[in-house]
Short mmCIF file of C-alpha atoms in Angstrom, two decimals:
data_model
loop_
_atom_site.label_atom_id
_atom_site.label_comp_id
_atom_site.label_asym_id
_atom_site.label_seq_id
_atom_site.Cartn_x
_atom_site.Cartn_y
_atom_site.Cartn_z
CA UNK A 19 7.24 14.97 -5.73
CA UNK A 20 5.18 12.32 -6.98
CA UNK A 21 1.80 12.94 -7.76
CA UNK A 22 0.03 9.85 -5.29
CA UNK A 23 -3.61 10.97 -7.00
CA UNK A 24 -4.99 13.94 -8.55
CA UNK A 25 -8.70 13.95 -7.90
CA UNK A 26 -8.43 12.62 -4.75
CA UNK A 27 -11.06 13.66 -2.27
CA UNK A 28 -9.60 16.48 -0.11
CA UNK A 29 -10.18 17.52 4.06
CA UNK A 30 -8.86 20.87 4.89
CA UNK A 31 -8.78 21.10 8.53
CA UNK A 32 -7.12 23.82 10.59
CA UNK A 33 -4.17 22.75 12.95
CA UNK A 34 -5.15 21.57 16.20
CA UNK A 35 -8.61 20.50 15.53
CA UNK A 36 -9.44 16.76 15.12
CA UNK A 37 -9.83 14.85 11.58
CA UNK A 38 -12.16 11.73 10.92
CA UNK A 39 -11.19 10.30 7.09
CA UNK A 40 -13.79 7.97 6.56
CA UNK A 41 -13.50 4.34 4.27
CA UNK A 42 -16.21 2.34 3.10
CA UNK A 43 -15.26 -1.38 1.96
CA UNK A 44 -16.82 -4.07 0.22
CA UNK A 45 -16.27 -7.08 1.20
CA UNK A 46 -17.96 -8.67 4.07
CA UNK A 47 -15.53 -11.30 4.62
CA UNK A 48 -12.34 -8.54 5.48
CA UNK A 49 -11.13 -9.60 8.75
CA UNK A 50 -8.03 -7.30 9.29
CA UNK A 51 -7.83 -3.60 8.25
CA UNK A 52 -4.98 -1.36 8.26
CA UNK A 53 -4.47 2.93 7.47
CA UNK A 54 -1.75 3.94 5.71
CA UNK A 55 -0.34 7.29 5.29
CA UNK A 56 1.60 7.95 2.18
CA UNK A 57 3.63 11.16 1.42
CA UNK A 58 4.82 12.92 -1.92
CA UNK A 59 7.78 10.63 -3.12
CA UNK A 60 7.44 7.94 -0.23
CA UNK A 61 5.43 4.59 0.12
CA UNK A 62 2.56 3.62 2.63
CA UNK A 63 3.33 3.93 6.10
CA UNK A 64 1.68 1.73 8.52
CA UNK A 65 -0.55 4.01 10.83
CA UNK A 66 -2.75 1.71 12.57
CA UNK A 67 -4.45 -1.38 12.74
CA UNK A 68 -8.06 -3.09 13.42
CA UNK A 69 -9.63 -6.41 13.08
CA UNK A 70 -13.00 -7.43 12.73
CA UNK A 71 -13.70 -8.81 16.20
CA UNK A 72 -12.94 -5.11 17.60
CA UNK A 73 -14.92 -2.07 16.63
CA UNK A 74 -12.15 0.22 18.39
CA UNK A 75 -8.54 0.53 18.38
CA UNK A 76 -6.62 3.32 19.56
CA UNK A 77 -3.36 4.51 19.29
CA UNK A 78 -1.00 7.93 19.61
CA UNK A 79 -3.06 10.46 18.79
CA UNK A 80 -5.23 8.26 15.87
CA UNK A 81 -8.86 5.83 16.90
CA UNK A 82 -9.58 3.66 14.21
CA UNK A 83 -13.46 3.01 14.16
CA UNK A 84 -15.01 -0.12 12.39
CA UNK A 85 -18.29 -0.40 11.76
CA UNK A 86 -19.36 -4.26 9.90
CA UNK A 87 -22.78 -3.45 10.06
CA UNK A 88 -22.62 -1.28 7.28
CA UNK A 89 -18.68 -1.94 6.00
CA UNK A 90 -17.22 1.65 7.53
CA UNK A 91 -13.89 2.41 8.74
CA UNK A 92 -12.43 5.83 10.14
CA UNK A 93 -9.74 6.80 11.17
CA UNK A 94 -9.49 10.20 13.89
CA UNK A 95 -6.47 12.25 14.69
CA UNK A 96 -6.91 14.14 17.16
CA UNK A 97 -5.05 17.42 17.14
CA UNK A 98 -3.96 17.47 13.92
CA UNK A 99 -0.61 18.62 13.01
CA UNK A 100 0.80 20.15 9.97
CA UNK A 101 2.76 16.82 9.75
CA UNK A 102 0.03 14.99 8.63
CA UNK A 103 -0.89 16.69 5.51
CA UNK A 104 -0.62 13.40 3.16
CA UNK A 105 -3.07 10.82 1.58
CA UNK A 106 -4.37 8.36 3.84
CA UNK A 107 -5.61 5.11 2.25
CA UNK A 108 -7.60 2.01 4.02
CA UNK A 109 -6.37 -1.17 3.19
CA UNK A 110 -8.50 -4.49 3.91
CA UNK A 111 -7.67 -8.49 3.89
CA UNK A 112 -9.31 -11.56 4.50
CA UNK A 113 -6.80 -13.59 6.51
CA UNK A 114 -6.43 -16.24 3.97
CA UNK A 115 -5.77 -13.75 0.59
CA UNK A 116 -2.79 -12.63 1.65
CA UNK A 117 -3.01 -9.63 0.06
CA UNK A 118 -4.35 -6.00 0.58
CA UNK A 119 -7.56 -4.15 -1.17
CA UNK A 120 -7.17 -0.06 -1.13
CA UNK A 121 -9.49 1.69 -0.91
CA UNK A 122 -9.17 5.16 -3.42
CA UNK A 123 -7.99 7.32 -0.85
CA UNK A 124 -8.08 10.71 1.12
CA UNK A 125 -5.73 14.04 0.69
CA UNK A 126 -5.54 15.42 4.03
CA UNK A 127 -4.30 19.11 3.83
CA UNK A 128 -4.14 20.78 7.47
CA UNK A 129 -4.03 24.71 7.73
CA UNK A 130 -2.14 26.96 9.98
CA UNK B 23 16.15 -2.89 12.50
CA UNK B 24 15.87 -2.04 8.43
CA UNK B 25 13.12 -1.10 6.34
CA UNK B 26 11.98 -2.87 3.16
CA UNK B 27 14.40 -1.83 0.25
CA UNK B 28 13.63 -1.31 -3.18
CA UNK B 29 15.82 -0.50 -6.05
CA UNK B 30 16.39 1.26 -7.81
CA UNK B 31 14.16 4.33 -6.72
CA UNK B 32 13.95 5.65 -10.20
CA UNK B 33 14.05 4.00 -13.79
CA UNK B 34 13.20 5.04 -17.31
CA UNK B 35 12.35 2.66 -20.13
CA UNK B 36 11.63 2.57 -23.44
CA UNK B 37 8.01 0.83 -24.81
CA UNK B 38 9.14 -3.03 -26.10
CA UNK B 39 12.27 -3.52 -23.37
CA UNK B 40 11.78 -5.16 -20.15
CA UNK B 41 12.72 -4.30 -16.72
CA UNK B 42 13.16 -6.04 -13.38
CA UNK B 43 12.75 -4.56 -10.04
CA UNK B 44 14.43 -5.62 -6.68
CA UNK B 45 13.02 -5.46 -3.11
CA UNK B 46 14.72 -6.85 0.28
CA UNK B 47 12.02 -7.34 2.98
CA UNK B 48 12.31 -6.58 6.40
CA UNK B 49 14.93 -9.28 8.37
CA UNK B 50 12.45 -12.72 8.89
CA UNK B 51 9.62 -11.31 7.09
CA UNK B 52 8.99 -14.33 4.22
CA UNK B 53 5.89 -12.12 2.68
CA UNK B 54 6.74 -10.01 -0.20
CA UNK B 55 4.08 -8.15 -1.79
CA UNK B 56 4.30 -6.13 -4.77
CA UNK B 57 1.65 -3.34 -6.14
CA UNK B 58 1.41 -0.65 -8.91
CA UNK B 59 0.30 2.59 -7.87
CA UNK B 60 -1.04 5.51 -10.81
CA UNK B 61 -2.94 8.43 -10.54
CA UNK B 62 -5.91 6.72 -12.37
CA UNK B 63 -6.07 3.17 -11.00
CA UNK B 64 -4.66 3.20 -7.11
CA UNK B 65 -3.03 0.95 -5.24
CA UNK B 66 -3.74 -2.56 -7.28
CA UNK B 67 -2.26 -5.57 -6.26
CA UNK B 68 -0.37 -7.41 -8.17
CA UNK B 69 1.45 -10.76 -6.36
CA UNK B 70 2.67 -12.15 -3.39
CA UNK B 71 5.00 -14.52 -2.54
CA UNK B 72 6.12 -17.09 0.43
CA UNK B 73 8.88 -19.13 1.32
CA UNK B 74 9.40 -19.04 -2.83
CA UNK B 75 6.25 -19.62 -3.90
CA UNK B 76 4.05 -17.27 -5.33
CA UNK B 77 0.99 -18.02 -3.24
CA UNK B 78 -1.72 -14.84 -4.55
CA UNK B 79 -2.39 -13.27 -7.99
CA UNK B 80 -3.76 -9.89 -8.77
CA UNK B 81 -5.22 -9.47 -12.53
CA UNK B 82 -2.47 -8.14 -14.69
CA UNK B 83 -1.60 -9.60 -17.77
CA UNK B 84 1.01 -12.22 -18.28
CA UNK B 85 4.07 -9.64 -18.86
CA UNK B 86 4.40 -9.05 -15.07
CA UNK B 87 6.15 -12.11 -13.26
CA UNK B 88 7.95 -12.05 -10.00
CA UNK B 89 10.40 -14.54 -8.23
CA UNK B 90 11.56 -14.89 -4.58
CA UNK B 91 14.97 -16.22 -3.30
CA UNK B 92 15.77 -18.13 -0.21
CA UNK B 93 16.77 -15.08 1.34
CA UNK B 94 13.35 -13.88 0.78
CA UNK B 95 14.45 -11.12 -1.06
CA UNK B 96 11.84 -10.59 -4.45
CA UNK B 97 12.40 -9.51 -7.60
CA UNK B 98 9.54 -8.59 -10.49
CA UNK B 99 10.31 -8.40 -13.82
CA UNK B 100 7.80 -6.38 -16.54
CA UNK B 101 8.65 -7.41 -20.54
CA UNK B 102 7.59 -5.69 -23.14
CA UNK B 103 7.11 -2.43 -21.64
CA UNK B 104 3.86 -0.35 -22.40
CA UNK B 105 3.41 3.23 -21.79
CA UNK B 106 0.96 2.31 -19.42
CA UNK B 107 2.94 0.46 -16.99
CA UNK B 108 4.95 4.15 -16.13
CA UNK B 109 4.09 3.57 -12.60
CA UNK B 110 5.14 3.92 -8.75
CA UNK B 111 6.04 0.08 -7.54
CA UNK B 112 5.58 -0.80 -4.35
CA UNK B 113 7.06 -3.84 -2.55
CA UNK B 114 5.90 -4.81 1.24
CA UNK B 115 6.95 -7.13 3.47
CA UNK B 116 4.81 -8.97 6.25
CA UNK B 117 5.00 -11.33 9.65
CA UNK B 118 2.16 -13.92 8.80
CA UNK B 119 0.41 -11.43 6.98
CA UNK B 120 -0.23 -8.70 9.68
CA UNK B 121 1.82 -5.33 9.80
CA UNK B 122 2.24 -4.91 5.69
CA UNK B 123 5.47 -2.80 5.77
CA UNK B 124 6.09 -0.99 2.25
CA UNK B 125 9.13 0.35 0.91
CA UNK B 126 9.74 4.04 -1.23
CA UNK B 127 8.86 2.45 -4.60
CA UNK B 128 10.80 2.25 -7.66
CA UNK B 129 9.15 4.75 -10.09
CA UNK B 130 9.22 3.66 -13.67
CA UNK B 131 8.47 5.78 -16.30
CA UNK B 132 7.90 4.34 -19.70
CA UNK B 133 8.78 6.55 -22.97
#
């Protein structure tokens, strides 16, 4: 497939333990933020979603974690599942831009 | 209901032609997005349109232009092809820009 990034930094984490990817953005006036997963060959998918008046969201098995303070996002899975080996990017948008910022990125590679 | 739809997934073009690229948003989404994904640069955007209207601009140069119909469906077009637009292109669709839905890509390599 499709090579998504190849010095992208990589977590290794054994199946069935929990993963925190971690995102740091830049601009203070982001109001909605979004993970995506993407695998080899496919687009983004839409994992989960937060906006700036929360500083929690939770959802199957993923907690998405903002912090404006100091312009940190993370997302958690919690029993991590050879299923989500992929890249996992943050995405943020001020509500008028209408468009999204990436962030660089994550390879998630989960063990057996 | 049905995903956002690119085509065509794959495409392979020679520096100096031009190419246009189609995407079909999700059924009463009028947001289409469009981005250009590499290995060096990310995921960059690089416009979006409304009802028709191209209503945001990322920083590419001139040679990337995109249209929507009334349908909502989007097309981009890239002229004069450079080896460093081989790329993965990514459309997505939104509701009142929450919920950015992408589609597979088109991946265009240029030779």
């Amino acid at each position: 497939g499709e090579s998504v990034g190849l010095h992208l930094p990589t977590l290794s984490v054994q199946e069935g333990d929990n993963s925190i990817i971690n995102c740091a953005y830049s601009n203070s006036a982001s109001d909605y933020f979004i993970w995506y997963k993407q695998e080899s060959g496919k687009g983004p998918q839409f994992i989960i979603d937060i906006r700036s008046n929360m500083d929690k969201r939770q959802g199957q098995r993923v907690t998405v974690l903002l912090n404006k303070t100091v312009k940190h996002l993370s997302l958690q899975i919690a029993a991590t599942q050879p299923g989500d080996s992929a890249v996992y990017f943050c995405a943020e948008n001020t509500g008028t831009a209408s468009k999204l910022t990436f962030g660089t990125g994550t390879r998630l590679q989960v063990t057996l | 209901k049905a995903g956002v739809t690119q085509t065509p997934r794959y495409l392979i073009k020679t520096r100096g032609q031009q190419v246009t690229l189609s995407c079909s948003p999700i059924s009463g989404h009028r947001s289409v997005s469009w981005y250009q994904q590499t290995p060096g640069q990310g995921l960059q955007f690089l416009f979006e349109y409304f009802s028709e209207t191209q209503r945001n601009k990322g920083n590419f140069p001139g040679r990337f232009s995109g249209r929507q119909f009334s349908n909502s469906r989007s097309e981009m077009n890239v002229s004069t092809l450079e080896l460093g637009d081989s790329a993965l292109y990514l459309c997505a669709s939104s509701l009142q820009g929450v919920g950015y839905t992408f589609g597979s890509g088109t991946r265009l390599t240029v030779v």
